[in-house]
PDB file of C-alpha atoms in Angstrom:
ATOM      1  CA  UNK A 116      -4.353 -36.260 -16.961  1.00 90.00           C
ATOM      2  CA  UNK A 117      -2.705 -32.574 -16.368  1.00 93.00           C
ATOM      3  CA  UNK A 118      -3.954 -29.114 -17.378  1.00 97.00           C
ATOM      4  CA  UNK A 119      -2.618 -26.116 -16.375  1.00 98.00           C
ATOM      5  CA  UNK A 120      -4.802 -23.082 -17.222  1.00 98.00           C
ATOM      6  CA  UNK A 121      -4.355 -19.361 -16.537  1.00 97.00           C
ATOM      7  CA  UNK A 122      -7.026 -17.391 -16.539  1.00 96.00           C
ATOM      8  CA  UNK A 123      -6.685 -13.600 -17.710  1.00 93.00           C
ATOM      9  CA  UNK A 124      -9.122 -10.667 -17.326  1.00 88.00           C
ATOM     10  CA  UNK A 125     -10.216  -7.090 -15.981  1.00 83.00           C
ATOM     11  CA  UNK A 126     -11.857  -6.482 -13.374  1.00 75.00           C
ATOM     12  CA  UNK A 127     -15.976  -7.694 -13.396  1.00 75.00           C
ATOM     13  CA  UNK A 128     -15.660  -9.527 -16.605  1.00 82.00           C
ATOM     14  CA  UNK A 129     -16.360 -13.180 -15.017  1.00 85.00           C
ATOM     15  CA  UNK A 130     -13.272 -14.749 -14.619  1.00 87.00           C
ATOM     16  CA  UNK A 131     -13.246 -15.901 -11.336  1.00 88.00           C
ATOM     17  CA  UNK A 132     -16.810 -16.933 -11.589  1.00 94.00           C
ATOM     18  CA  UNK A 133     -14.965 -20.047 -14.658  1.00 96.00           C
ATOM     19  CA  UNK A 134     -12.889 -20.453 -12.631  1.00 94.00           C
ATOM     20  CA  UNK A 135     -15.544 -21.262  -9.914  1.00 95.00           C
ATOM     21  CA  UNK A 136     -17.407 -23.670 -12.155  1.00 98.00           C
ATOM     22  CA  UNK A 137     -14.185 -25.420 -13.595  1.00 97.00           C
ATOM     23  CA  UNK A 138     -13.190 -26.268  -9.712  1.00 96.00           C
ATOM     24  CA  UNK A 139     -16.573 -27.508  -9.097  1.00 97.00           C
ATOM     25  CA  UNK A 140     -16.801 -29.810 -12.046  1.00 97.00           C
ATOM     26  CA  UNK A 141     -13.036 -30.892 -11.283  1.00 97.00           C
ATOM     27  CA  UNK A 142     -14.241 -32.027  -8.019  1.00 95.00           C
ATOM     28  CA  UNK A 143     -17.075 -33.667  -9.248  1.00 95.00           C
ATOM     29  CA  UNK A 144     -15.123 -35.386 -11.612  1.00 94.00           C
ATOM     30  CA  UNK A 145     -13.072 -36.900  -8.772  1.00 95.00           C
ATOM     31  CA  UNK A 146      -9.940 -34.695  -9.541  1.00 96.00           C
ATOM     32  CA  UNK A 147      -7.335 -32.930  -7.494  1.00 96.00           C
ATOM     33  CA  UNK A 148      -7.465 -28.916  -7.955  1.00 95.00           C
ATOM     34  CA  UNK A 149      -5.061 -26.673  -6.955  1.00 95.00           C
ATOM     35  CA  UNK A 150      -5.832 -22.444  -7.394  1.00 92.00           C
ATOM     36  CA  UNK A 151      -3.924 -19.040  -6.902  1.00 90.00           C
ATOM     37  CA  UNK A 152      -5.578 -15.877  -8.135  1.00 77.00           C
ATOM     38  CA  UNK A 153      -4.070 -12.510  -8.477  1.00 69.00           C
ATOM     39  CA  UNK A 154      -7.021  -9.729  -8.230  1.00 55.00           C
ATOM     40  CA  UNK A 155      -8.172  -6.274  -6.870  1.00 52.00           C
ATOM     41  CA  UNK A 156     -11.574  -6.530  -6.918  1.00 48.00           C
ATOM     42  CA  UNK A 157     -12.602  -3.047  -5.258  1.00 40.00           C
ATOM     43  CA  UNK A 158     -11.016  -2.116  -9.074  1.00 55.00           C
ATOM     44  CA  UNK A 159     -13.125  -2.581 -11.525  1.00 58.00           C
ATOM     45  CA  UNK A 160     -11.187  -2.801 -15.048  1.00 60.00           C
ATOM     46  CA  UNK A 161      -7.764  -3.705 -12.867  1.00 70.00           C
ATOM     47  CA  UNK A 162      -6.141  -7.167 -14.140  1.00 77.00           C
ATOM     48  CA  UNK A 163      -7.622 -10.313 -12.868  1.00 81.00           C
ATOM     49  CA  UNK A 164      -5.400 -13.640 -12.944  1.00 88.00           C
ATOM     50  CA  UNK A 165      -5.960 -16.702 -11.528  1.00 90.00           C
ATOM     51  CA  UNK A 166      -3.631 -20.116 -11.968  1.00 94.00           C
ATOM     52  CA  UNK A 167      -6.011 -23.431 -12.010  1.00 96.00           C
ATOM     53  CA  UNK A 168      -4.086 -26.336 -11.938  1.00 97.00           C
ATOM     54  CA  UNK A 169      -6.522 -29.457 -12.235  1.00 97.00           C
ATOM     55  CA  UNK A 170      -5.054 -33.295 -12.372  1.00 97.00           C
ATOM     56  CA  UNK A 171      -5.716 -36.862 -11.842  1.00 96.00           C
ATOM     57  CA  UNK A 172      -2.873 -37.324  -9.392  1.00 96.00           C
ATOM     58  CA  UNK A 173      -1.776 -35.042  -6.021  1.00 96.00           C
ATOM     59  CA  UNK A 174      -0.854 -31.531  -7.392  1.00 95.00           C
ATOM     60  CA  UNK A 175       2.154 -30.285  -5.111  1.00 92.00           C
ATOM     61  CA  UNK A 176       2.066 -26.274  -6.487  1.00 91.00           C
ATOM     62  CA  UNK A 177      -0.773 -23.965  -6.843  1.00 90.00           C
ATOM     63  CA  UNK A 178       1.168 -21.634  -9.189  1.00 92.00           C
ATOM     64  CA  UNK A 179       1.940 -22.207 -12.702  1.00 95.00           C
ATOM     65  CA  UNK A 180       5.677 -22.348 -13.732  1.00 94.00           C
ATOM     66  CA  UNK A 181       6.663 -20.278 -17.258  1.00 95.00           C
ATOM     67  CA  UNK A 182       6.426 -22.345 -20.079  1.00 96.00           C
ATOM     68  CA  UNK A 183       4.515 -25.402 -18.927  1.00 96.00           C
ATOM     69  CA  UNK A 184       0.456 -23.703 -19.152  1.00 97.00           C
ATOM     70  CA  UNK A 185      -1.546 -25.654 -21.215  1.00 98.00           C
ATOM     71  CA  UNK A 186      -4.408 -23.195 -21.709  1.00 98.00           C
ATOM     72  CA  UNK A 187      -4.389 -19.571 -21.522  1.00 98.00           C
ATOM     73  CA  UNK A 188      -7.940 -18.428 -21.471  1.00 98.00           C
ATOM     74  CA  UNK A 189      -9.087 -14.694 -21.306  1.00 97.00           C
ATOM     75  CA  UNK A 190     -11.851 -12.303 -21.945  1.00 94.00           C
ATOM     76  CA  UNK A 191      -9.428  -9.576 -23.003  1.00 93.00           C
ATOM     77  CA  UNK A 192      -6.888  -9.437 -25.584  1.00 95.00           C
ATOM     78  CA  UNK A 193      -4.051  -8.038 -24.164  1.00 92.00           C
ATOM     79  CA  UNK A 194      -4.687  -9.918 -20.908  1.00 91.00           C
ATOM     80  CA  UNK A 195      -4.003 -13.135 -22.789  1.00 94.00           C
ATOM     81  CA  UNK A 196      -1.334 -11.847 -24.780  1.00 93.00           C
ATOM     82  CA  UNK A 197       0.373 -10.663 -20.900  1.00 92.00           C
ATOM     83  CA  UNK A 198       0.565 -14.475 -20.243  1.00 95.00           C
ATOM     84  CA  UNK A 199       1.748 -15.900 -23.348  1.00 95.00           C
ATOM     85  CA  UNK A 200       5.662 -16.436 -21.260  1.00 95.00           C
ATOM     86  CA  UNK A 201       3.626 -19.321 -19.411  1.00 96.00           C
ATOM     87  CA  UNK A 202       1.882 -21.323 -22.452  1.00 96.00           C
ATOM     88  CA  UNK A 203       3.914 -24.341 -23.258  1.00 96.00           C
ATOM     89  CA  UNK A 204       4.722 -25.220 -27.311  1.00 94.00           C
ATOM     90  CA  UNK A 205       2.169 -26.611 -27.649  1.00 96.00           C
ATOM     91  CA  UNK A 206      -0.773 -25.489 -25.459  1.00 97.00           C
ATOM     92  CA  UNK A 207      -3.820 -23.195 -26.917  1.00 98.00           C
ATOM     93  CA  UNK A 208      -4.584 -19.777 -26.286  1.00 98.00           C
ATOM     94  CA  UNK A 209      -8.182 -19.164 -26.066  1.00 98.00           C
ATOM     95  CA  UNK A 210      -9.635 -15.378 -25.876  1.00 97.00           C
ATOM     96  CA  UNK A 211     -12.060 -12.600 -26.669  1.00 97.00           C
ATOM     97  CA  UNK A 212     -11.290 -10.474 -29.649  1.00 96.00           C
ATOM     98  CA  UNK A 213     -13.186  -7.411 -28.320  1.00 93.00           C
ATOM     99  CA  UNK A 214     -11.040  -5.332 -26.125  1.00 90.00           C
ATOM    100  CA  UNK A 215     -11.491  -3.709 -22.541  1.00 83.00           C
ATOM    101  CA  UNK A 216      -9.331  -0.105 -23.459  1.00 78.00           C
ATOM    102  CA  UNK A 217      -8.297   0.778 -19.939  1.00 74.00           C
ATOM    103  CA  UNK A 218      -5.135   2.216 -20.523  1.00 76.00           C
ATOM    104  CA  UNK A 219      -4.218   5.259 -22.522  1.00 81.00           C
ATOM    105  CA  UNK A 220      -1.582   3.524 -24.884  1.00 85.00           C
ATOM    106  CA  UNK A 221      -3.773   0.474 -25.755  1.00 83.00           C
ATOM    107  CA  UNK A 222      -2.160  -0.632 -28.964  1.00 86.00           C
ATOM    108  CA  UNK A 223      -3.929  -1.221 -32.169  1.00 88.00           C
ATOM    109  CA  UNK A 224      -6.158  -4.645 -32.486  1.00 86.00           C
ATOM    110  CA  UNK A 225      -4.155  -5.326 -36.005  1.00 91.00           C
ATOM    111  CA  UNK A 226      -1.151  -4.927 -33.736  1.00 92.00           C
ATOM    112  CA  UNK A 227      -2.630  -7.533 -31.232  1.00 89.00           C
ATOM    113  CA  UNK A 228      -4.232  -9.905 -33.256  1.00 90.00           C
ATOM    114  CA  UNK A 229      -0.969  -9.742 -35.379  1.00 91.00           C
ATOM    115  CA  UNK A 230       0.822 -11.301 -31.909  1.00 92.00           C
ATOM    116  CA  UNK A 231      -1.860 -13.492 -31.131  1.00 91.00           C
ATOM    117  CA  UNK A 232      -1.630 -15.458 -34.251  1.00 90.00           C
ATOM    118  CA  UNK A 233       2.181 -15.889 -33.817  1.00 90.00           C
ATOM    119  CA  UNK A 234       1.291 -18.268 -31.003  1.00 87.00           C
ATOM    120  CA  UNK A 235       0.157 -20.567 -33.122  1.00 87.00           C
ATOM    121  CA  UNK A 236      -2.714 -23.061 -31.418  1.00 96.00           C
ATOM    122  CA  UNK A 237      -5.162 -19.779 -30.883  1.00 97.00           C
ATOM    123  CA  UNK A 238      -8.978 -19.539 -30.907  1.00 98.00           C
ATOM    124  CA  UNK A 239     -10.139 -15.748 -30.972  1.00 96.00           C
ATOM    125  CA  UNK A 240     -13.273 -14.552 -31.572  1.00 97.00           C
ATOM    126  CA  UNK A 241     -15.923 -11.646 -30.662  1.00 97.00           C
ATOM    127  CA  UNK A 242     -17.418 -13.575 -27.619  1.00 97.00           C
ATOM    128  CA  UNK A 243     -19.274 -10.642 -26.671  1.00 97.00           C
ATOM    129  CA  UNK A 244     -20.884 -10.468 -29.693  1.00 97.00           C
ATOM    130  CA  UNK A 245     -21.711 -14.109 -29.508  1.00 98.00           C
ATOM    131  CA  UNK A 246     -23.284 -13.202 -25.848  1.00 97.00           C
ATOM    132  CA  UNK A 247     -25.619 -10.603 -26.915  1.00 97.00           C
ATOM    133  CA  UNK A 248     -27.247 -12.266 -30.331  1.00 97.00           C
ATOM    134  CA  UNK A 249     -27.718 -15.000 -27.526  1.00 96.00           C
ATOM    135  CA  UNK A 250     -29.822 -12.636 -26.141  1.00 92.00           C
ATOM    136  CA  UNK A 251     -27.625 -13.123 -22.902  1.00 91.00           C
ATOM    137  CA  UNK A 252     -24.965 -10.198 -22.989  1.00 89.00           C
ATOM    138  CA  UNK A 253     -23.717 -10.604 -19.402  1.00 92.00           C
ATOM    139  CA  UNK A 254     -22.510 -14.364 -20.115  1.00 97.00           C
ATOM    140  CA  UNK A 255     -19.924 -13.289 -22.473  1.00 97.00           C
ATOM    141  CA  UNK A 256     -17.534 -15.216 -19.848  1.00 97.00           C
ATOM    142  CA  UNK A 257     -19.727 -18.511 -19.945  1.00 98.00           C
ATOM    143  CA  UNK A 258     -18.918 -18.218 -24.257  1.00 98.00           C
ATOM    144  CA  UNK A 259     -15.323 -18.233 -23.181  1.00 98.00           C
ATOM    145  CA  UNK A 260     -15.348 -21.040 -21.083  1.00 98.00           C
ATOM    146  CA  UNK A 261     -17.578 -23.495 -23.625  1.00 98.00           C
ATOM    147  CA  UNK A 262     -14.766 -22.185 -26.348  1.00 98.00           C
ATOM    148  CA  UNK A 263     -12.041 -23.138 -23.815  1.00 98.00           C
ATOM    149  CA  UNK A 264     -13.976 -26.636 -22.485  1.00 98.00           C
ATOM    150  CA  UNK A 265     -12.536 -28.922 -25.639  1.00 98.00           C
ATOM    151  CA  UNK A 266      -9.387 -28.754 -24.490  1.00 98.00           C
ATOM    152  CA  UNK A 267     -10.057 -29.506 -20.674  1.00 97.00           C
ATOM    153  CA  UNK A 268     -10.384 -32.603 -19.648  1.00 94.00           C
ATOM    154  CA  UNK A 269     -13.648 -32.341 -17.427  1.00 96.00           C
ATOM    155  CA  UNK A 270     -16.671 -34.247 -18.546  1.00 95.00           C
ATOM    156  CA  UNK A 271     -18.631 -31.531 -19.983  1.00 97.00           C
ATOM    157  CA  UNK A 272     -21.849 -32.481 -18.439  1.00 97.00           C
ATOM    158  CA  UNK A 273     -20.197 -31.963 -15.335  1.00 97.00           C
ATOM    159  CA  UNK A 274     -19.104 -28.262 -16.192  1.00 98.00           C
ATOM    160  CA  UNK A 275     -22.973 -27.717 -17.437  1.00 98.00           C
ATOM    161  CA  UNK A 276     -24.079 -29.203 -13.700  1.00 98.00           C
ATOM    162  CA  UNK A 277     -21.696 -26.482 -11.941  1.00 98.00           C
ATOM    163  CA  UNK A 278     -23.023 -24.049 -14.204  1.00 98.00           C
ATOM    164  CA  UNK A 279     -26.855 -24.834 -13.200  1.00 98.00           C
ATOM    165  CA  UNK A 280     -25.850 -25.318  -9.696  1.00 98.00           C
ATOM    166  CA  UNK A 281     -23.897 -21.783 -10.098  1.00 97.00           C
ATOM    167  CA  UNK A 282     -26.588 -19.999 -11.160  1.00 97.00           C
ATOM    168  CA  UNK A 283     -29.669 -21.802  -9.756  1.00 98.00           C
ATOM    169  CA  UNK A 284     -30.811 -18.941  -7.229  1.00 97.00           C
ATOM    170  CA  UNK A 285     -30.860 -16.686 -10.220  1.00 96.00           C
ATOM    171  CA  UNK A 286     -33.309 -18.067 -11.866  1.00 97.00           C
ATOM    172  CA  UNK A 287     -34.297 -20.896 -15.108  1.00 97.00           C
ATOM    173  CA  UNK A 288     -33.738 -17.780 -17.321  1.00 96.00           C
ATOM    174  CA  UNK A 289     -30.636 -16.856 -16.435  1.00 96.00           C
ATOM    175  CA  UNK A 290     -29.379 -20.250 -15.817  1.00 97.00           C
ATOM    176  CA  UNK A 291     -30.665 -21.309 -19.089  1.00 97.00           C
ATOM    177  CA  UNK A 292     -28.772 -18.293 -20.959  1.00 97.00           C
ATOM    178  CA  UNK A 293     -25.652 -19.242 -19.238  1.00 98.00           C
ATOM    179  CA  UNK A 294     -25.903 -22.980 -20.879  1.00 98.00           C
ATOM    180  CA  UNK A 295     -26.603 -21.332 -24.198  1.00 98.00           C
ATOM    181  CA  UNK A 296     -23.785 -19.207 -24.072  1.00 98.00           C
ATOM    182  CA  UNK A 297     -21.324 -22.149 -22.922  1.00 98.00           C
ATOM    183  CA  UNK A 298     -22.937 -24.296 -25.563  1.00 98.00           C
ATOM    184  CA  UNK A 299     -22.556 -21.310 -28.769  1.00 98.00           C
ATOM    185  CA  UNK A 300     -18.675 -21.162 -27.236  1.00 98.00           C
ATOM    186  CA  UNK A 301     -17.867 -24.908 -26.975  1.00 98.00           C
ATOM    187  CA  UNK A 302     -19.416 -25.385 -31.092  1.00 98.00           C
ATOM    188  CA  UNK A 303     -17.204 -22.601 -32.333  1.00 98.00           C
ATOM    189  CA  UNK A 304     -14.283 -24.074 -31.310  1.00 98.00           C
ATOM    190  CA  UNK A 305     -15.157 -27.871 -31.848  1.00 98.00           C
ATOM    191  CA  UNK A 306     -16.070 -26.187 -35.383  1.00 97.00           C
ATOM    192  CA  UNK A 307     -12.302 -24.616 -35.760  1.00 95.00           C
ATOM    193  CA  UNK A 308     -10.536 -27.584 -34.126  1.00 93.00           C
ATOM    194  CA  UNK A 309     -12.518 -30.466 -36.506  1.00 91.00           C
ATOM    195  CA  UNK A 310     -12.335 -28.484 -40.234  1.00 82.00           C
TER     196      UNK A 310
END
């Protein structure tokens, strides 16, 4: 068992916080983990990368080579589309439809979503939108990473434990609207993948 996942996002969306949870579940799960993240967090709304390499047997690089990711997994449009050299034939892009406009040229979604769907395996959707009738706006991330979690080998109850475990000191609310959003994220996609 390989996968090779990059992680794409601005600045104070969540994405180091999945990535986090995934490396805690991979351990629990017995597996080797290997990480490299790119990020300026005094910036919020600057890029935030991060390579997660999790595997069943010794992983020798941290960093992902072009054309071999097996999941490309971001909360921002254009972030994911930034990363599309790395995704192998046959690996899945998994993203946010709702864009973070930091830049002054920001293309038009058609534009974008037109170049997402050329990739082929893609699951896009409004995942903040999902967050918020959830009740749980913040945990637009934790919708990404249930939509992502079909295609990652990591026993999901595993991911759900890191999740708890992540967010115990918050509080059963929070922790609770965390699951819910990882839960609403996970269905959509086993919902796509199975019709």
């Amino acid at each position: 068992m390989k996968t090779d996942i990059i992680l794409a996002g601005v600045g104070g969306q969540g994405i180091l916080t999945i990535a986090t949870i995934l490396g805690a579940a991979a351990l629990k799960d017995n597996l080797y983990l290997k990480q490299a993240e790119v990020h300026g967090m005094s910036q919020r709304g600057g890029d935030v990368q991060s390579n997660l390499r999790i595997s069943s047997n010794p992983i020798h690089s941290d960093l992902i080579p072009y054309g071999s990711a097996d999941l490309i997994v971001s909360l921002e449009p254009m972030e994911a589309l930034r990363y599309i050299p790395y995704l192998s034939k046959e690996g899945w892009v998994v993203t946010n439809t709702n864009p973070f406009v930091n830049i002054d040229n920001y293309p038009e979604m058609k534009e974008v979503e037109s170049e997402l769907e050329r990739c082929g395996n893609v699951v896009a959707f409004n995942m903040d939108e999902t967050a918020k009738s959830l009740m749980s706006p913040r945990s637009s991330n934790m919708v990404l990473l249930g939509a992502a979690s079909p295609f990652i080998e990591i026993n999901v109850e595993e991911i759900e434990s890191a999740i708890i475990n992540l967010f115990a000191k918050k509080g059963e609310k929070i922790v609770n609207g965390n699951l819910e959003a990882f839960r609403a994220g996970r269905k959509y996609t086993e919902n796509l993948i199975n019709s």
